[in-house]
Amino acid sequence: LIISFLFLVTLFIYGTIRLYRVFTFYKKLDITTKNIQDTDLLNFDEIRQSLPQIKPLLHEFEELLLEDNKNSENSEEILSEENVLHTIRVNQESLEHYPGTFTAIGIGGTFIGILFALVPIKDQIEQSDNLIDNLLSGAGTAFITSIFGILASITFLIITRFILGSFQNKLFKFRLALN
C-alpha cells in the first residue's frame, strides 16, 4: 500500500512538472503575442529571444517566409500544438494517460491490500473474534489507495484540461498575431 501511494505521489509530481512547463511557456507566449500586436513590424530576433524554447520552430517559420515569399498562413503547420509541445519536451499523449494510470494504480493497490488482509485468515479461523476486525481494517486501508488514485486522477484531469486548453488558446492567438 505504501509503495502504491508513493508511486501515485511520484507520478503526480512528475506529471505536474510537465504541466508546469506548458503553463510557464504559455505565459511567455501570451506576453510575446501582446508585444507582436502592439507593434506593426515582426521582429523575429525579439520573438526568438522571448521564446527561446521554440527557437528552432521560429527559425523554420522565418526561413519559409523569406525563402518562398509566402504569407504567414504556414504558421499553423510549423507552429502546431504538437510541434510546440514536442519542442518544449512535453508529450501531450502521455499527459492524457496520467488520469487512467492513477486510477489503475489505486485499484491495484486496493486489490493488493485486500490480498494482504485475506492471507492471515487461515491462521485466524480459530480466533473468529479477531478475524472480522482484521479483515475490515485491512480492507479499509486498501480502499484508501483507490480513493487517492481516483482523487489524483480527477485533480490531474482538471488541471491538464485547463492548462492545455489555455495553451491552445494562447498558441492560436500567437499564430494569429504572426499572420
CSV table of N, CA and C in Angstrom, one decimal:
chain,number,residue,atom,x,y,z
A,1,LEU,N,0.8,-1.2,0.0
A,1,LEU,CA,0.0,0.0,0.0
A,1,LEU,C,0.9,1.3,0.0
A,2,ILE,N,1.9,1.2,0.8
A,2,ILE,CA,2.8,2.4,0.9
A,2,ILE,C,3.5,2.6,-0.5
A,3,ILE,N,3.9,1.5,-1.1
A,3,ILE,CA,4.5,1.6,-2.4
A,3,ILE,C,3.6,2.1,-3.4
A,4,SER,N,2.3,1.7,-3.4
A,4,SER,CA,1.3,2.2,-4.4
A,4,SER,C,1.1,3.7,-4.1
A,5,PHE,N,1.0,4.1,-2.9
A,5,PHE,CA,0.8,5.5,-2.5
A,5,PHE,C,2.0,6.4,-3.0
A,6,LEU,N,3.2,5.9,-2.7
A,6,LEU,CA,4.4,6.6,-3.1
A,6,LEU,C,4.5,6.7,-4.6
A,7,PHE,N,4.2,5.6,-5.3
A,7,PHE,CA,4.2,5.7,-6.8
A,7,PHE,C,3.2,6.7,-7.3
A,8,LEU,N,2.0,6.7,-6.7
A,8,LEU,CA,1.0,7.7,-7.1
A,8,LEU,C,1.5,9.1,-6.9
A,9,VAL,N,2.1,9.4,-5.8
A,9,VAL,CA,2.6,10.7,-5.5
A,9,VAL,C,3.7,11.1,-6.4
A,10,THR,N,4.7,10.2,-6.7
A,10,THR,CA,5.8,10.4,-7.6
A,10,THR,C,5.3,10.7,-9.0
A,11,LEU,N,4.4,9.9,-9.5
A,11,LEU,CA,3.8,10.1,-10.8
A,11,LEU,C,3.0,11.4,-10.9
A,12,PHE,N,2.3,11.8,-9.8
A,12,PHE,CA,1.6,13.0,-9.8
A,12,PHE,C,2.5,14.2,-9.9
A,13,ILE,N,3.6,14.2,-9.1
A,13,ILE,CA,4.6,15.2,-9.1
A,13,ILE,C,5.3,15.4,-10.5
A,14,TYR,N,5.6,14.2,-11.1
A,14,TYR,CA,6.3,14.2,-12.4
A,14,TYR,C,5.3,14.8,-13.4
A,15,GLY,N,4.1,14.4,-13.4
A,15,GLY,CA,3.1,15.0,-14.4
A,15,GLY,C,2.9,16.5,-14.1
A,16,THR,N,2.9,16.9,-12.9
A,16,THR,CA,2.7,18.3,-12.6
A,16,THR,C,3.8,19.1,-13.1
A,17,ILE,N,5.1,18.6,-13.0
A,17,ILE,CA,6.2,19.3,-13.5
A,17,ILE,C,6.1,19.5,-15.0
A,18,ARG,N,5.6,18.5,-15.7
A,18,ARG,CA,5.4,18.6,-17.2
A,18,ARG,C,4.3,19.7,-17.5
A,19,LEU,N,3.3,19.7,-16.7
A,19,LEU,CA,2.2,20.7,-16.9
A,19,LEU,C,2.7,22.1,-16.6
A,20,TYR,N,3.6,22.2,-15.6
A,20,TYR,CA,4.2,23.5,-15.2
A,20,TYR,C,5.0,24.0,-16.4
A,21,ARG,N,5.7,23.1,-17.1
A,21,ARG,CA,6.4,23.6,-18.3
A,21,ARG,C,5.5,24.2,-19.3
A,22,VAL,N,4.4,23.6,-19.6
A,22,VAL,CA,3.4,24.1,-20.5
A,22,VAL,C,2.8,25.5,-20.0
A,23,PHE,N,2.5,25.5,-18.7
A,23,PHE,CA,2.0,26.7,-18.0
A,23,PHE,C,3.0,27.9,-18.2
A,24,THR,N,4.2,27.7,-17.8
A,24,THR,CA,5.2,28.8,-17.9
A,24,THR,C,5.4,29.2,-19.4
A,25,PHE,N,5.4,28.2,-20.3
A,25,PHE,CA,5.6,28.6,-21.7
A,25,PHE,C,4.4,29.4,-22.2
A,26,TYR,N,3.2,29.0,-21.9
A,26,TYR,CA,2.0,29.8,-22.4
A,26,TYR,C,1.9,31.2,-21.8
A,27,LYS,N,2.5,31.4,-20.6
A,27,LYS,CA,2.5,32.7,-20.1
A,27,LYS,C,3.5,33.6,-20.9
A,28,LYS,N,4.6,33.0,-21.3
A,28,LYS,CA,5.6,33.8,-22.1
A,28,LYS,C,5.0,34.0,-23.5
A,29,LEU,N,4.3,33.0,-24.0
A,29,LEU,CA,3.6,33.1,-25.3
A,29,LEU,C,2.6,34.2,-25.3
A,30,ASP,N,1.9,34.4,-24.3
A,30,ASP,CA,0.9,35.4,-24.1
A,30,ASP,C,1.5,36.8,-24.2
A,31,ILE,N,2.6,37.0,-23.4
A,31,ILE,CA,3.3,38.2,-23.4
A,31,ILE,C,3.9,38.6,-24.7
A,32,THR,N,4.5,37.6,-25.4
A,32,THR,CA,5.0,37.8,-26.7
A,32,THR,C,3.9,38.2,-27.7
A,33,THR,N,2.8,37.5,-27.7
A,33,THR,CA,1.7,37.8,-28.6
A,33,THR,C,1.2,39.3,-28.4
A,34,LYS,N,1.1,39.7,-27.1
A,34,LYS,CA,0.7,41.1,-26.9
A,34,LYS,C,1.8,42.1,-27.5
A,35,ASN,N,3.0,41.7,-27.3
A,35,ASN,CA,4.1,42.6,-27.9
A,35,ASN,C,4.0,42.6,-29.4
A,36,ILE,N,3.7,41.5,-30.0
A,36,ILE,CA,3.6,41.5,-31.5
A,36,ILE,C,2.4,42.4,-31.9
A,37,GLN,N,1.3,42.3,-31.2
A,37,GLN,CA,0.1,43.0,-31.5
A,37,GLN,C,0.3,44.5,-31.3
A,38,ASP,N,1.2,44.9,-30.4
A,38,ASP,CA,1.4,46.3,-30.2
A,38,ASP,C,2.3,47.0,-31.2
A,39,THR,N,3.1,46.1,-32.0
A,39,THR,CA,3.9,46.7,-33.0
A,39,THR,C,3.5,46.3,-34.4
A,40,ASP,N,3.9,47.1,-35.4
A,40,ASP,CA,3.5,46.8,-36.7
A,40,ASP,C,4.4,45.8,-37.4
A,41,LEU,N,5.7,45.8,-37.1
A,41,LEU,CA,6.7,45.0,-37.7
A,41,LEU,C,7.0,43.8,-36.9
A,42,LEU,N,7.2,42.6,-37.6
A,42,LEU,CA,7.6,41.4,-36.9
A,42,LEU,C,9.1,41.5,-36.7
A,43,ASN,N,9.6,41.4,-35.5
A,43,ASN,CA,11.0,41.3,-35.2
A,43,ASN,C,11.3,39.9,-34.7
A,44,PHE,N,11.8,39.0,-35.6
A,44,PHE,CA,12.0,37.7,-35.2
A,44,PHE,C,13.1,37.5,-34.2
A,45,ASP,N,14.0,38.4,-34.2
A,45,ASP,CA,15.1,38.3,-33.1
A,45,ASP,C,14.5,38.5,-31.7
A,46,GLU,N,13.6,39.4,-31.6
A,46,GLU,CA,12.9,39.7,-30.3
A,46,GLU,C,12.0,38.5,-30.0
A,47,ILE,N,11.3,38.0,-30.9
A,47,ILE,CA,10.4,36.8,-30.7
A,47,ILE,C,11.2,35.6,-30.2
A,48,ARG,N,12.3,35.3,-31.0
A,48,ARG,CA,13.2,34.2,-30.6
A,48,ARG,C,13.8,34.4,-29.2
A,49,GLN,N,14.1,35.6,-28.9
A,49,GLN,CA,14.7,35.9,-27.6
A,49,GLN,C,13.6,35.7,-26.4
A,50,SER,N,12.4,36.1,-26.7
A,50,SER,CA,11.4,36.0,-25.7
A,50,SER,C,10.9,34.5,-25.6
A,51,LEU,N,11.0,33.7,-26.6
A,51,LEU,CA,10.6,32.3,-26.6
A,51,LEU,C,11.7,31.4,-27.1
A,52,PRO,N,12.8,31.3,-26.3
A,52,PRO,CA,13.9,30.5,-26.7
A,52,PRO,C,13.6,29.0,-26.8
A,53,GLN,N,12.5,28.6,-26.1
A,53,GLN,CA,12.2,27.1,-26.1
A,53,GLN,C,11.8,26.7,-27.5
A,54,ILE,N,11.2,27.6,-28.3
A,54,ILE,CA,10.8,27.2,-29.7
A,54,ILE,C,11.6,27.9,-30.8
A,55,LYS,N,12.8,28.2,-30.4
A,55,LYS,CA,13.7,28.9,-31.4
A,55,LYS,C,13.8,28.2,-32.7
A,56,PRO,N,14.0,26.9,-32.7
A,56,PRO,CA,14.1,26.2,-34.0
A,56,PRO,C,12.8,26.3,-34.9
A,57,LEU,N,11.7,26.3,-34.2
A,57,LEU,CA,10.4,26.4,-35.0
A,57,LEU,C,10.3,27.8,-35.5
A,58,LEU,N,10.6,28.8,-34.8
A,58,LEU,CA,10.5,30.2,-35.2
A,58,LEU,C,11.5,30.4,-36.4
A,59,HIS,N,12.7,29.8,-36.3
A,59,HIS,CA,13.7,30.0,-37.3
A,59,HIS,C,13.2,29.3,-38.6
A,60,GLU,N,12.6,28.2,-38.5
A,60,GLU,CA,12.0,27.5,-39.7
A,60,GLU,C,10.9,28.3,-40.3
A,61,PHE,N,10.0,28.9,-39.4
A,61,PHE,CA,8.9,29.7,-39.9
A,61,PHE,C,9.5,30.9,-40.7
A,62,GLU,N,10.5,31.6,-40.1
A,62,GLU,CA,11.0,32.8,-40.7
A,62,GLU,C,11.7,32.5,-42.0
A,63,GLU,N,12.4,31.3,-42.1
A,63,GLU,CA,13.1,31.0,-43.3
A,63,GLU,C,12.1,30.7,-44.4
A,64,LEU,N,11.0,30.0,-44.1
A,64,LEU,CA,9.9,29.7,-45.0
A,64,LEU,C,9.3,31.0,-45.6
A,65,LEU,N,9.1,32.0,-44.7
A,65,LEU,CA,8.6,33.3,-45.2
A,65,LEU,C,9.5,34.0,-46.1
A,66,LEU,N,10.8,34.0,-45.8
A,66,LEU,CA,11.8,34.7,-46.6
A,66,LEU,C,12.1,34.0,-47.9
A,67,GLU,N,12.2,32.6,-47.8
A,67,GLU,CA,12.6,31.8,-48.9
A,67,GLU,C,11.6,31.8,-50.0
A,68,ASP,N,10.4,31.5,-49.6
A,68,ASP,CA,9.3,31.3,-50.6
A,68,ASP,C,8.5,32.5,-50.8
A,69,ASN,N,8.7,33.5,-50.0
A,69,ASN,CA,8.0,34.8,-50.1
A,69,ASN,C,6.5,34.5,-50.0
A,70,LYS,N,6.1,33.6,-49.1
A,70,LYS,CA,4.7,33.2,-48.9
A,70,LYS,C,4.2,34.0,-47.7
A,71,ASN,N,2.9,34.0,-47.6
A,71,ASN,CA,2.3,34.6,-46.4
A,71,ASN,C,2.5,33.7,-45.2
A,72,SER,N,2.2,34.3,-44.1
A,72,SER,CA,2.4,33.6,-42.8
A,72,SER,C,1.4,32.6,-42.4
A,73,GLU,N,0.5,32.2,-43.4
A,73,GLU,CA,-0.5,31.2,-43.1
A,73,GLU,C,0.1,29.8,-42.7
A,74,ASN,N,1.4,29.6,-43.1
A,74,ASN,CA,2.1,28.4,-42.7
A,74,ASN,C,2.4,28.3,-41.2
A,75,SER,N,2.1,29.3,-40.5
A,75,SER,CA,2.4,29.3,-39.1
A,75,SER,C,1.6,28.2,-38.4
A,76,GLU,N,0.5,27.9,-38.9
A,76,GLU,CA,-0.4,26.8,-38.3
A,76,GLU,C,0.3,25.5,-38.4
A,77,GLU,N,1.0,25.2,-39.5
A,77,GLU,CA,1.6,24.0,-39.7
A,77,GLU,C,2.9,23.8,-38.9
A,78,ILE,N,3.7,24.9,-39.0
A,78,ILE,CA,5.0,24.8,-38.3
A,78,ILE,C,4.9,25.0,-36.8
A,79,LEU,N,4.0,25.9,-36.4
A,79,LEU,CA,3.8,26.2,-35.0
A,79,LEU,C,2.5,25.5,-34.5
A,80,SER,N,2.4,24.2,-34.9
A,80,SER,CA,1.2,23.4,-34.5
A,80,SER,C,1.4,23.1,-33.0
A,81,GLU,N,0.3,22.8,-32.4
A,81,GLU,CA,0.3,22.4,-30.9
A,81,GLU,C,1.3,21.2,-30.7
A,82,GLU,N,1.2,20.2,-31.6
A,82,GLU,CA,2.1,19.1,-31.4
A,82,GLU,C,3.6,19.4,-31.5
A,83,ASN,N,3.9,20.2,-32.5
A,83,ASN,CA,5.3,20.6,-32.7
A,83,ASN,C,5.8,21.5,-31.5
A,84,VAL,N,5.0,22.4,-31.1
A,84,VAL,CA,5.4,23.3,-30.0
A,84,VAL,C,5.6,22.4,-28.7
A,85,LEU,N,4.6,21.6,-28.4
A,85,LEU,CA,4.8,20.7,-27.2
A,85,LEU,C,6.0,19.8,-27.3
A,86,HIS,N,6.2,19.3,-28.5
A,86,HIS,CA,7.4,18.4,-28.6
A,86,HIS,C,8.7,19.2,-28.4
A,87,THR,N,8.7,20.4,-28.9
A,87,THR,CA,9.9,21.2,-28.8
A,87,THR,C,10.2,21.6,-27.4
A,88,ILE,N,9.1,21.8,-26.6
A,88,ILE,CA,9.4,22.2,-25.2
A,88,ILE,C,9.4,20.9,-24.3
A,89,ARG,N,9.5,19.8,-24.9
A,89,ARG,CA,9.7,18.5,-24.3
A,89,ARG,C,8.5,18.1,-23.4
A,90,VAL,N,7.4,18.2,-24.0
A,90,VAL,CA,6.1,17.7,-23.3
A,90,VAL,C,5.4,16.8,-24.2
A,91,ASN,N,5.1,15.6,-23.8
A,91,ASN,CA,4.3,14.7,-24.6
A,91,ASN,C,2.9,14.7,-24.2
A,92,GLN,N,2.0,15.3,-25.1
A,92,GLN,CA,0.6,15.5,-24.7
A,92,GLN,C,-0.1,14.2,-24.6
A,93,GLU,N,0.3,13.2,-25.3
A,93,GLU,CA,-0.4,11.9,-25.2
A,93,GLU,C,-0.1,11.3,-23.9
A,94,SER,N,1.1,11.4,-23.4
A,94,SER,CA,1.4,10.8,-22.1
A,94,SER,C,0.6,11.6,-21.0
A,95,LEU,N,0.5,12.9,-21.1
A,95,LEU,CA,-0.3,13.7,-20.1
A,95,LEU,C,-1.8,13.2,-20.1
A,96,GLU,N,-2.3,12.8,-21.2
A,96,GLU,CA,-3.7,12.4,-21.3
A,96,GLU,C,-3.9,11.0,-20.7
A,97,HIS,N,-2.8,10.2,-20.5
A,97,HIS,CA,-2.8,8.9,-19.9
A,97,HIS,C,-2.7,8.9,-18.4
A,98,TYR,N,-2.2,10.0,-17.9
A,98,TYR,CA,-1.9,10.0,-16.4
A,98,TYR,C,-3.2,9.7,-15.6
A,99,PRO,N,-4.4,10.3,-15.9
A,99,PRO,CA,-5.5,10.0,-15.0
A,99,PRO,C,-5.9,8.5,-15.0
A,100,GLY,N,-5.8,7.9,-16.1
A,100,GLY,CA,-6.1,6.4,-16.1
A,100,GLY,C,-5.1,5.6,-15.4
A,101,THR,N,-3.9,6.1,-15.4
A,101,THR,CA,-2.8,5.4,-14.7
A,101,THR,C,-3.0,5.6,-13.2
A,102,PHE,N,-3.4,6.8,-12.8
A,102,PHE,CA,-3.7,7.0,-11.3
A,102,PHE,C,-4.8,6.1,-10.9
A,103,THR,N,-5.8,6.0,-11.6
A,103,THR,CA,-7.0,5.1,-11.2
A,103,THR,C,-6.5,3.6,-11.2
A,104,ALA,N,-5.8,3.2,-12.2
A,104,ALA,CA,-5.3,1.8,-12.2
A,104,ALA,C,-4.4,1.5,-11.0
A,105,ILE,N,-3.5,2.4,-10.7
A,105,ILE,CA,-2.6,2.2,-9.5
A,105,ILE,C,-3.5,2.1,-8.2
A,106,GLY,N,-4.4,3.0,-8.1
A,106,GLY,CA,-5.3,3.0,-7.0
A,106,GLY,C,-6.1,1.7,-6.8
A,107,ILE,N,-6.6,1.2,-7.9
A,107,ILE,CA,-7.4,-0.1,-7.9
A,107,ILE,C,-6.4,-1.2,-7.6
A,108,GLY,N,-5.3,-1.2,-8.2
A,108,GLY,CA,-4.3,-2.2,-8.0
A,108,GLY,C,-3.9,-2.3,-6.5
A,109,GLY,N,-3.7,-1.1,-5.9
A,109,GLY,CA,-3.3,-1.0,-4.5
A,109,GLY,C,-4.4,-1.6,-3.6
A,110,THR,N,-5.7,-1.4,-4.1
A,110,THR,CA,-6.8,-1.9,-3.3
A,110,THR,C,-6.8,-3.4,-3.3
A,111,PHE,N,-6.6,-4.0,-4.5
A,111,PHE,CA,-6.5,-5.5,-4.6
A,111,PHE,C,-5.4,-6.1,-3.8
A,112,ILE,N,-4.2,-5.4,-3.8
A,112,ILE,CA,-3.1,-5.9,-3.1
A,112,ILE,C,-3.4,-5.8,-1.6
A,113,GLY,N,-4.0,-4.7,-1.2
A,113,GLY,CA,-4.4,-4.5,0.3
A,113,GLY,C,-5.4,-5.6,0.7
A,114,ILE,N,-6.4,-5.9,-0.1
A,114,ILE,CA,-7.4,-6.9,0.2
A,114,ILE,C,-6.7,-8.3,0.3
A,115,LEU,N,-5.7,-8.5,-0.6
A,115,LEU,CA,-5.0,-9.8,-0.6
A,115,LEU,C,-4.2,-9.9,0.7
A,116,PHE,N,-3.5,-8.9,1.1
A,116,PHE,CA,-2.8,-8.9,2.4
A,116,PHE,C,-3.7,-9.1,3.6
A,117,ALA,N,-5.0,-8.6,3.5
A,117,ALA,CA,-5.9,-8.7,4.6
A,117,ALA,C,-6.5,-10.1,4.6
A,118,LEU,N,-6.6,-10.8,3.5
A,118,LEU,CA,-7.1,-12.1,3.4
A,118,LEU,C,-6.1,-13.2,3.7
A,119,VAL,N,-4.8,-13.0,3.5
A,119,VAL,CA,-3.8,-14.0,3.7
A,119,VAL,C,-3.8,-14.5,5.1
A,120,PRO,N,-3.8,-13.7,6.2
A,120,PRO,CA,-3.7,-14.2,7.5
A,120,PRO,C,-5.0,-14.9,8.0
A,121,ILE,N,-6.1,-14.9,7.2
A,121,ILE,CA,-7.3,-15.5,7.6
A,121,ILE,C,-7.2,-17.0,8.0
A,122,LYS,N,-6.5,-17.7,7.2
A,122,LYS,CA,-6.4,-19.2,7.5
A,122,LYS,C,-5.8,-19.4,8.9
A,123,ASP,N,-4.9,-18.6,9.4
A,123,ASP,CA,-4.3,-18.7,10.7
A,123,ASP,C,-5.3,-18.3,11.8
A,124,GLN,N,-6.2,-17.4,11.4
A,124,GLN,CA,-7.1,-16.8,12.4
A,124,GLN,C,-8.5,-17.5,12.5
A,125,ILE,N,-8.7,-18.5,11.7
A,125,ILE,CA,-10.0,-19.1,11.7
A,125,ILE,C,-10.4,-19.6,13.1
A,126,GLU,N,-9.5,-20.1,13.9
A,126,GLU,CA,-9.8,-20.5,15.3
A,126,GLU,C,-10.2,-19.3,16.1
A,127,GLN,N,-9.6,-18.2,15.9
A,127,GLN,CA,-9.9,-16.9,16.6
A,127,GLN,C,-10.9,-16.0,15.8
A,128,SER,N,-12.1,-16.5,15.6
A,128,SER,CA,-13.0,-15.8,14.8
A,128,SER,C,-13.4,-14.4,15.3
A,129,ASP,N,-13.2,-14.1,16.5
A,129,ASP,CA,-13.5,-12.8,17.0
A,129,ASP,C,-12.6,-11.7,16.4
A,130,ASN,N,-11.3,-12.0,16.2
A,130,ASN,CA,-10.4,-11.1,15.6
A,130,ASN,C,-10.4,-11.1,14.1
A,131,LEU,N,-11.0,-12.2,13.5
A,131,LEU,CA,-11.0,-12.3,12.1
A,131,LEU,C,-11.7,-11.2,11.3
A,132,ILE,N,-12.9,-10.9,11.7
A,132,ILE,CA,-13.6,-9.8,11.0
A,132,ILE,C,-13.0,-8.4,11.2
A,133,ASP,N,-12.5,-8.2,12.5
A,133,ASP,CA,-11.9,-6.9,12.8
A,133,ASP,C,-10.7,-6.7,11.9
A,134,ASN,N,-9.8,-7.7,11.8
A,134,ASN,CA,-8.6,-7.6,11.0
A,134,ASN,C,-8.9,-7.5,9.5
A,135,LEU,N,-9.9,-8.3,9.0
A,135,LEU,CA,-10.3,-8.2,7.6
A,135,LEU,C,-10.8,-6.8,7.3
A,136,LEU,N,-11.7,-6.2,8.1
A,136,LEU,CA,-12.2,-4.9,7.8
A,136,LEU,C,-11.2,-3.8,7.9
A,137,SER,N,-10.3,-3.9,8.9
A,137,SER,CA,-9.2,-2.9,8.9
A,137,SER,C,-8.3,-3.0,7.7
A,138,GLY,N,-8.0,-4.2,7.3
A,138,GLY,CA,-7.1,-4.3,6.1
A,138,GLY,C,-7.8,-3.9,4.8
A,139,ALA,N,-9.1,-4.2,4.7
A,139,ALA,CA,-9.8,-3.7,3.5
A,139,ALA,C,-10.0,-2.2,3.5
A,140,GLY,N,-10.2,-1.6,4.7
A,140,GLY,CA,-10.4,-0.2,4.8
A,140,GLY,C,-9.1,0.5,4.4
A,141,THR,N,-8.0,0.0,4.8
A,141,THR,CA,-6.7,0.6,4.4
A,141,THR,C,-6.5,0.4,2.9
A,142,ALA,N,-6.9,-0.7,2.4
A,142,ALA,CA,-6.8,-0.9,0.9
A,142,ALA,C,-7.6,0.0,0.1
A,143,PHE,N,-8.8,0.3,0.5
A,143,PHE,CA,-9.7,1.2,-0.2
A,143,PHE,C,-9.1,2.7,-0.2
A,144,ILE,N,-8.3,3.0,0.7
A,144,ILE,CA,-7.7,4.4,0.8
A,144,ILE,C,-6.9,4.6,-0.5
A,145,THR,N,-6.2,3.5,-0.9
A,145,THR,CA,-5.4,3.7,-2.1
A,145,THR,C,-6.2,4.0,-3.3
A,146,SER,N,-7.4,3.3,-3.4
A,146,SER,CA,-8.3,3.7,-4.5
A,146,SER,C,-8.8,5.1,-4.5
A,147,ILE,N,-9.1,5.5,-3.3
A,147,ILE,CA,-9.6,6.9,-3.1
A,147,ILE,C,-8.5,7.9,-3.6
A,148,PHE,N,-7.3,7.7,-3.1
A,148,PHE,CA,-6.2,8.6,-3.5
A,148,PHE,C,-6.0,8.5,-5.0
A,149,GLY,N,-6.1,7.3,-5.6
A,149,GLY,CA,-5.9,7.2,-7.1
A,149,GLY,C,-7.0,7.9,-7.8
A,150,ILE,N,-8.2,7.8,-7.4
A,150,ILE,CA,-9.3,8.5,-8.1
A,150,ILE,C,-9.2,10.0,-7.9
A,151,LEU,N,-8.9,10.4,-6.7
A,151,LEU,CA,-8.7,11.9,-6.5
A,151,LEU,C,-7.6,12.4,-7.3
A,152,ALA,N,-6.5,11.7,-7.3
A,152,ALA,CA,-5.3,12.2,-8.2
A,152,ALA,C,-5.8,12.2,-9.6
A,153,SER,N,-6.5,11.3,-10.1
A,153,SER,CA,-7.0,11.2,-11.5
A,153,SER,C,-7.8,12.4,-11.8
A,154,ILE,N,-8.8,12.7,-11.0
A,154,ILE,CA,-9.8,13.8,-11.2
A,154,ILE,C,-9.0,15.1,-11.1
A,155,THR,N,-8.2,15.3,-10.1
A,155,THR,CA,-7.4,16.5,-10.0
A,155,THR,C,-6.5,16.8,-11.2
A,156,PHE,N,-5.8,15.8,-11.6
A,156,PHE,CA,-4.8,15.9,-12.7
A,156,PHE,C,-5.6,16.2,-14.0
A,157,LEU,N,-6.7,15.5,-14.2
A,157,LEU,CA,-7.5,15.7,-15.4
A,157,LEU,C,-8.0,17.1,-15.5
A,158,ILE,N,-8.5,17.7,-14.4
A,158,ILE,CA,-9.0,19.1,-14.4
A,158,ILE,C,-7.9,20.1,-14.7
A,159,ILE,N,-6.7,19.9,-14.0
A,159,ILE,CA,-5.6,20.7,-14.2
A,159,ILE,C,-5.1,20.6,-15.6
A,160,THR,N,-5.0,19.4,-16.2
A,160,THR,CA,-4.5,19.2,-17.5
A,160,THR,C,-5.4,19.9,-18.6
A,161,ARG,N,-6.7,19.7,-18.4
A,161,ARG,CA,-7.7,20.3,-19.3
A,161,ARG,C,-7.5,21.8,-19.3
A,162,PHE,N,-7.4,22.4,-18.1
A,162,PHE,CA,-7.3,23.8,-18.0
A,162,PHE,C,-6.0,24.3,-18.7
A,163,ILE,N,-4.9,23.7,-18.3
A,163,ILE,CA,-3.6,24.2,-18.8
A,163,ILE,C,-3.5,24.0,-20.3
A,164,LEU,N,-3.9,22.8,-20.8
A,164,LEU,CA,-3.8,22.6,-22.3
A,164,LEU,C,-4.8,23.4,-23.0
A,165,GLY,N,-5.9,23.6,-22.5
A,165,GLY,CA,-6.9,24.5,-23.1
A,165,GLY,C,-6.4,25.9,-23.2
A,166,SER,N,-5.8,26.4,-22.2
A,166,SER,CA,-5.2,27.8,-22.2
A,166,SER,C,-4.1,27.9,-23.1
A,167,PHE,N,-3.3,26.8,-23.2
A,167,PHE,CA,-2.1,26.7,-24.1
A,167,PHE,C,-2.6,26.8,-25.5
A,168,GLN,N,-3.6,26.0,-25.9
A,168,GLN,CA,-4.1,26.0,-27.2
A,168,GLN,C,-4.7,27.4,-27.6
A,169,ASN,N,-5.3,28.0,-26.7
A,169,ASN,CA,-5.9,29.4,-26.9
A,169,ASN,C,-4.7,30.4,-27.2
A,170,LYS,N,-3.7,30.4,-26.3
A,170,LYS,CA,-2.6,31.3,-26.5
A,170,LYS,C,-1.8,31.0,-27.7
A,171,LEU,N,-1.6,29.8,-28.1
A,171,LEU,CA,-0.9,29.4,-29.3
A,171,LEU,C,-1.7,29.9,-30.5
A,172,PHE,N,-3.0,29.7,-30.5
A,172,PHE,CA,-3.9,30.2,-31.6
A,172,PHE,C,-3.7,31.7,-31.8
A,173,LYS,N,-3.8,32.5,-30.7
A,173,LYS,CA,-3.6,33.9,-30.7
A,173,LYS,C,-2.2,34.3,-31.2
A,174,PHE,N,-1.2,33.6,-30.8
A,174,PHE,CA,0.2,33.8,-31.3
A,174,PHE,C,0.3,33.7,-32.8
A,175,ARG,N,-0.3,32.6,-33.3
A,175,ARG,CA,-0.3,32.3,-34.8
A,175,ARG,C,-1.1,33.4,-35.5
A,176,LEU,N,-2.2,33.8,-34.9
A,176,LEU,CA,-3.0,34.9,-35.5
A,176,LEU,C,-2.2,36.2,-35.5
A,177,ALA,N,-1.5,36.5,-34.5
A,177,ALA,CA,-0.7,37.7,-34.5
A,177,ALA,C,0.4,37.6,-35.5
A,178,LEU,N,1.0,36.5,-35.8
A,178,LEU,CA,2.0,36.3,-36.8
A,178,LEU,C,1.4,36.5,-38.2
A,179,ASN,N,0.2,36.1,-38.4
A,179,ASN,CA,-0.5,36.3,-39.7
A,179,ASN,C,-0.8,37.7,-39.9
